[in-house]
CSV table of C-alpha atoms in Angstrom, one decimal:
chain,number,residue,atom,x,y,z
A,1,MET,CA,-46.6,66.8,-198.1
A,2,SER,CA,-45.6,63.2,-198.9
A,3,LEU,CA,-47.7,60.9,-201.0
A,4,LEU,CA,-48.5,58.8,-197.9
A,5,ASN,CA,-49.7,62.0,-196.0
A,6,ARG,CA,-51.8,63.0,-199.0
A,7,GLN,CA,-53.4,59.5,-199.1
A,8,HIS,CA,-54.0,59.7,-195.4
A,9,VAL,CA,-55.7,63.1,-195.7
A,10,LEU,CA,-57.8,61.9,-198.6
A,11,ALA,CA,-58.9,58.9,-196.7
A,12,LEU,CA,-59.9,61.0,-193.7
A,13,ILE,CA,-61.8,63.4,-195.9
A,14,LEU,CA,-63.6,60.6,-197.8
A,15,PHE,CA,-64.6,58.8,-194.6
A,16,GLY,CA,-65.8,62.0,-192.8
A,17,ALA,CA,-63.0,62.2,-190.3
A,18,SER,CA,-61.5,65.6,-189.6
A,19,THR,CA,-57.8,66.3,-190.0
A,20,SER,CA,-55.6,68.3,-187.8
A,21,LEU,CA,-53.5,69.8,-190.7
A,22,SER,CA,-52.9,73.5,-190.4
A,23,ALA,CA,-52.6,75.8,-193.4
A,24,THR,CA,-48.8,75.7,-193.0
A,25,GLU,CA,-48.8,72.0,-193.8
A,26,ILE,CA,-50.6,72.4,-197.1
A,27,SER,CA,-48.4,73.2,-200.0
A,28,ASN,CA,-49.6,74.9,-203.2
A,29,ARG,CA,-46.8,75.3,-205.8
A,30,ASN,CA,-49.1,76.4,-208.6
A,31,ILE,CA,-47.3,79.0,-210.7
A,32,SER,CA,-49.2,82.1,-211.8
A,33,GLU,CA,-49.0,84.2,-215.0
A,34,GLU,CA,-47.7,87.1,-212.9
A,35,GLU,CA,-44.9,85.0,-211.5
A,36,VAL,CA,-43.9,83.9,-215.0
A,37,LYS,CA,-43.8,87.5,-216.3
A,38,ALA,CA,-41.9,88.6,-213.2
A,39,ALA,CA,-39.3,85.9,-213.8
A,40,GLN,CA,-38.9,87.1,-217.4
A,41,GLN,CA,-38.5,90.7,-216.3
A,42,ALA,CA,-36.0,89.7,-213.7
A,43,TRP,CA,-34.0,87.8,-216.3
A,44,GLY,CA,-33.8,91.0,-218.5
A,45,LYS,CA,-32.9,93.2,-215.5
A,46,ALA,CA,-30.2,90.7,-214.5
A,47,LEU,CA,-28.7,90.7,-218.0
A,48,ILE,CA,-28.5,94.5,-217.9
A,49,ARG,CA,-26.9,94.3,-214.4
A,50,ILE,CA,-24.2,91.9,-215.6
A,51,SER,CA,-23.5,94.3,-218.5
A,52,ASP,CA,-23.3,97.3,-216.2
A,53,ASP,CA,-21.1,95.4,-213.7
A,54,TYR,CA,-18.7,94.6,-216.6
A,55,THR,CA,-18.5,98.2,-217.6
A,56,SER,CA,-18.0,99.5,-214.0
A,57,GLY,CA,-15.8,96.6,-212.6
A,58,GLY,CA,-14.5,94.4,-215.3
A,59,ILE,CA,-14.8,90.7,-215.9
A,60,GLU,CA,-14.5,89.5,-212.3
A,61,LYS,CA,-17.4,91.7,-211.2
A,62,ALA,CA,-19.4,90.5,-214.2
A,63,ARG,CA,-18.6,86.9,-213.5
A,64,GLN,CA,-19.7,87.3,-209.9
A,65,SER,CA,-23.0,88.9,-210.9
A,66,ALA,CA,-23.6,86.3,-213.6
A,67,GLY,CA,-23.0,83.5,-211.2
A,68,GLN,CA,-25.6,84.9,-208.8
A,69,VAL,CA,-28.1,85.4,-211.6
A,70,ILE,CA,-27.6,81.8,-212.8
A,71,ASP,CA,-28.1,80.5,-209.2
A,72,ASP,CA,-31.2,82.7,-208.7
A,73,ALA,CA,-32.9,82.4,-212.1
A,74,TYR,CA,-32.0,78.9,-213.4
A,75,ALA,CA,-32.7,75.5,-211.8
A,76,TYR,CA,-29.2,74.0,-212.2
A,77,GLN,CA,-29.2,73.1,-208.6
A,78,SER,CA,-32.1,70.6,-209.5
A,79,GLY,CA,-30.3,69.0,-212.5
A,80,PRO,CA,-29.6,69.9,-216.1
A,81,VAL,CA,-31.3,73.0,-217.5
A,82,LEU,CA,-32.3,72.7,-221.2
A,83,PHE,CA,-30.4,75.9,-222.3
A,84,LYS,CA,-29.8,76.6,-226.0
A,85,PRO,CA,-28.2,80.1,-226.2
A,86,THR,CA,-28.6,82.3,-229.3
A,87,LEU,CA,-24.9,82.4,-230.2
A,88,ALA,CA,-23.8,78.8,-229.5
A,89,SER,CA,-22.8,76.2,-232.0
A,90,GLY,CA,-21.1,72.9,-232.6
A,91,ASP,CA,-20.4,70.6,-229.7
A,92,GLN,CA,-21.2,73.4,-227.3
A,93,THR,CA,-24.6,74.3,-228.6
A,94,PHE,CA,-26.5,73.2,-225.5
A,95,ARG,CA,-25.5,74.4,-222.0
A,96,LEU,CA,-26.9,71.8,-219.6
A,97,THR,CA,-24.5,72.8,-216.8
A,98,ARG,CA,-24.0,75.9,-214.7
A,99,ALA,CA,-20.4,76.3,-216.0
A,100,GLY,CA,-21.7,76.3,-219.6
A,101,ALA,CA,-24.3,78.9,-218.8
A,102,LEU,CA,-21.7,81.1,-217.0
A,103,ALA,CA,-19.3,80.8,-220.0
A,104,TYR,CA,-22.0,81.9,-222.4
A,105,PHE,CA,-22.9,85.0,-220.3
A,106,VAL,CA,-19.4,86.2,-219.6
A,107,GLY,CA,-17.0,84.3,-221.8
A,108,ASN,CA,-13.4,84.1,-220.6
A,109,ASP,CA,-13.5,80.3,-220.1
A,110,PRO,CA,-11.0,78.2,-222.1
A,111,ALA,CA,-13.3,75.3,-221.9
A,112,PHE,CA,-15.8,77.3,-224.0
A,113,PRO,CA,-13.5,79.1,-226.6
A,114,ILE,CA,-16.3,80.4,-228.8
A,115,ASP,CA,-18.0,82.3,-226.0
A,116,LYS,CA,-17.4,86.1,-226.0
A,117,GLY,CA,-19.8,86.9,-223.3
A,118,PHE,CA,-23.4,87.6,-224.4
A,119,ALA,CA,-24.1,89.6,-221.2
A,120,LEU,CA,-21.1,91.9,-221.8
A,121,LYS,CA,-22.5,93.6,-224.9
A,122,GLY,CA,-23.5,96.8,-223.2
A,123,TRP,CA,-27.3,96.0,-222.9
A,124,LYS,CA,-29.3,98.9,-221.6
A,125,ASP,CA,-32.9,98.0,-222.1
A,126,TYR,CA,-35.0,94.8,-222.4
A,127,ARG,CA,-38.6,94.0,-223.5
A,128,VAL,CA,-40.4,90.7,-223.9
A,129,ASP,CA,-43.4,90.1,-226.2
A,130,ASN,CA,-45.0,86.8,-225.4
A,131,ALA,CA,-46.8,85.1,-228.2
A,132,ALA,CA,-48.3,82.7,-225.6
A,133,ILE,CA,-48.0,81.4,-222.1
A,134,GLN,CA,-49.0,77.9,-221.0
A,135,ILE,CA,-49.4,77.2,-217.3
A,136,ASP,CA,-49.8,73.7,-215.9
A,137,GLY,CA,-49.5,73.4,-212.1
A,138,ASN,CA,-46.0,74.3,-211.0
A,139,SER,CA,-44.7,74.6,-214.6
A,140,ALA,CA,-45.1,77.2,-217.3
A,141,TYR,CA,-43.9,77.6,-220.8
A,142,THR,CA,-43.6,80.8,-222.9
A,143,MET,CA,-42.7,81.6,-226.5
A,144,GLY,CA,-42.2,85.0,-228.0
A,145,LYS,CA,-39.7,87.6,-228.9
A,146,VAL,CA,-37.2,89.4,-226.7
A,147,HIS,CA,-35.9,92.8,-227.7
A,148,LEU,CA,-32.5,93.9,-226.3
A,149,THR,CA,-31.2,97.4,-226.7
A,150,ASP,CA,-27.5,98.2,-226.5
A,151,ALA,CA,-25.7,101.4,-225.4
A,152,LYS,CA,-25.7,102.7,-229.0
A,153,GLY,CA,-29.5,102.2,-229.2
A,154,GLN,CA,-29.3,99.2,-231.5
A,155,VAL,CA,-32.1,96.7,-230.9
A,156,THR,CA,-31.4,93.0,-231.2
A,157,THR,CA,-34.5,90.8,-231.4
A,158,VAL,CA,-34.4,87.0,-230.6
A,159,ASP,CA,-37.0,84.3,-230.6
A,160,LYS,CA,-37.2,82.9,-227.1
A,161,SER,CA,-38.9,79.9,-225.5
A,162,TRP,CA,-38.7,79.4,-221.7
A,163,GLY,CA,-39.8,76.7,-219.3
A,164,PHE,CA,-40.3,77.6,-215.7
A,165,ARG,CA,-40.9,75.5,-212.6
A,166,LYS,CA,-41.9,76.7,-209.1
A,167,GLY,CA,-39.9,74.7,-206.6
A,168,GLU,CA,-40.6,73.6,-203.1
A,169,ASP,CA,-38.9,76.8,-201.9
A,170,GLY,CA,-41.6,78.8,-203.7
A,171,LYS,CA,-39.1,80.3,-206.2
A,172,VAL,CA,-39.8,80.2,-210.0
A,173,ARG,CA,-36.7,79.1,-211.9
A,174,ILE,CA,-35.9,78.5,-215.6
A,175,THR,CA,-35.7,74.9,-216.6
A,176,LEU,CA,-35.7,75.4,-220.4
A,177,HIS,CA,-34.3,78.4,-222.3
A,178,HIS,CA,-34.1,78.3,-226.1
A,179,SER,CA,-33.0,81.3,-228.0
A,180,SER,CA,-32.4,81.9,-231.7
A,181,LEU,CA,-32.2,84.7,-234.2
A,182,PRO,CA,-35.3,85.1,-236.3
A,183,TYR,CA,-35.4,83.4,-239.6
A,184,ALA,CA,-34.3,85.7,-242.4
A,185,PRO,CA,-35.2,84.2,-245.9
């Protein structure tokens, strides 16, 4: 509903007039805790799928899966995503573009020579432990730890902060993704 329509509805309500708006014309884009947790779980399952696709079909199958994951899970279609991957550094620390995210997940891109493909590491299990979730309207932020288990049973734990936004299409997408290895004094 446009700002003008909202003002019109408000004026009608304030002055006692009735509106003819149906429920389909009212949009509620508030994000819920369940939607946030579902988006986190979907990200972990997608990471495992990319890894499995790499094992079963090679880099092209993994690249196709990763592209679909990025399009579904991240909000690059709306502008830059604030993505700081765990194993990125130098001039390529931040991945504000879809191409940068894709290179991080599957490597094999000469424009990103340090990327070896984080999603190609044989991940088999995923668990998230949120320290906190903040929800504000159509946006939510989380901070916590993510535990990834590889095919050998080794667990890698990363500190992760995410920002999510629920778009006009009703989908929850990542707008901020910061990941780092825990501090080891």
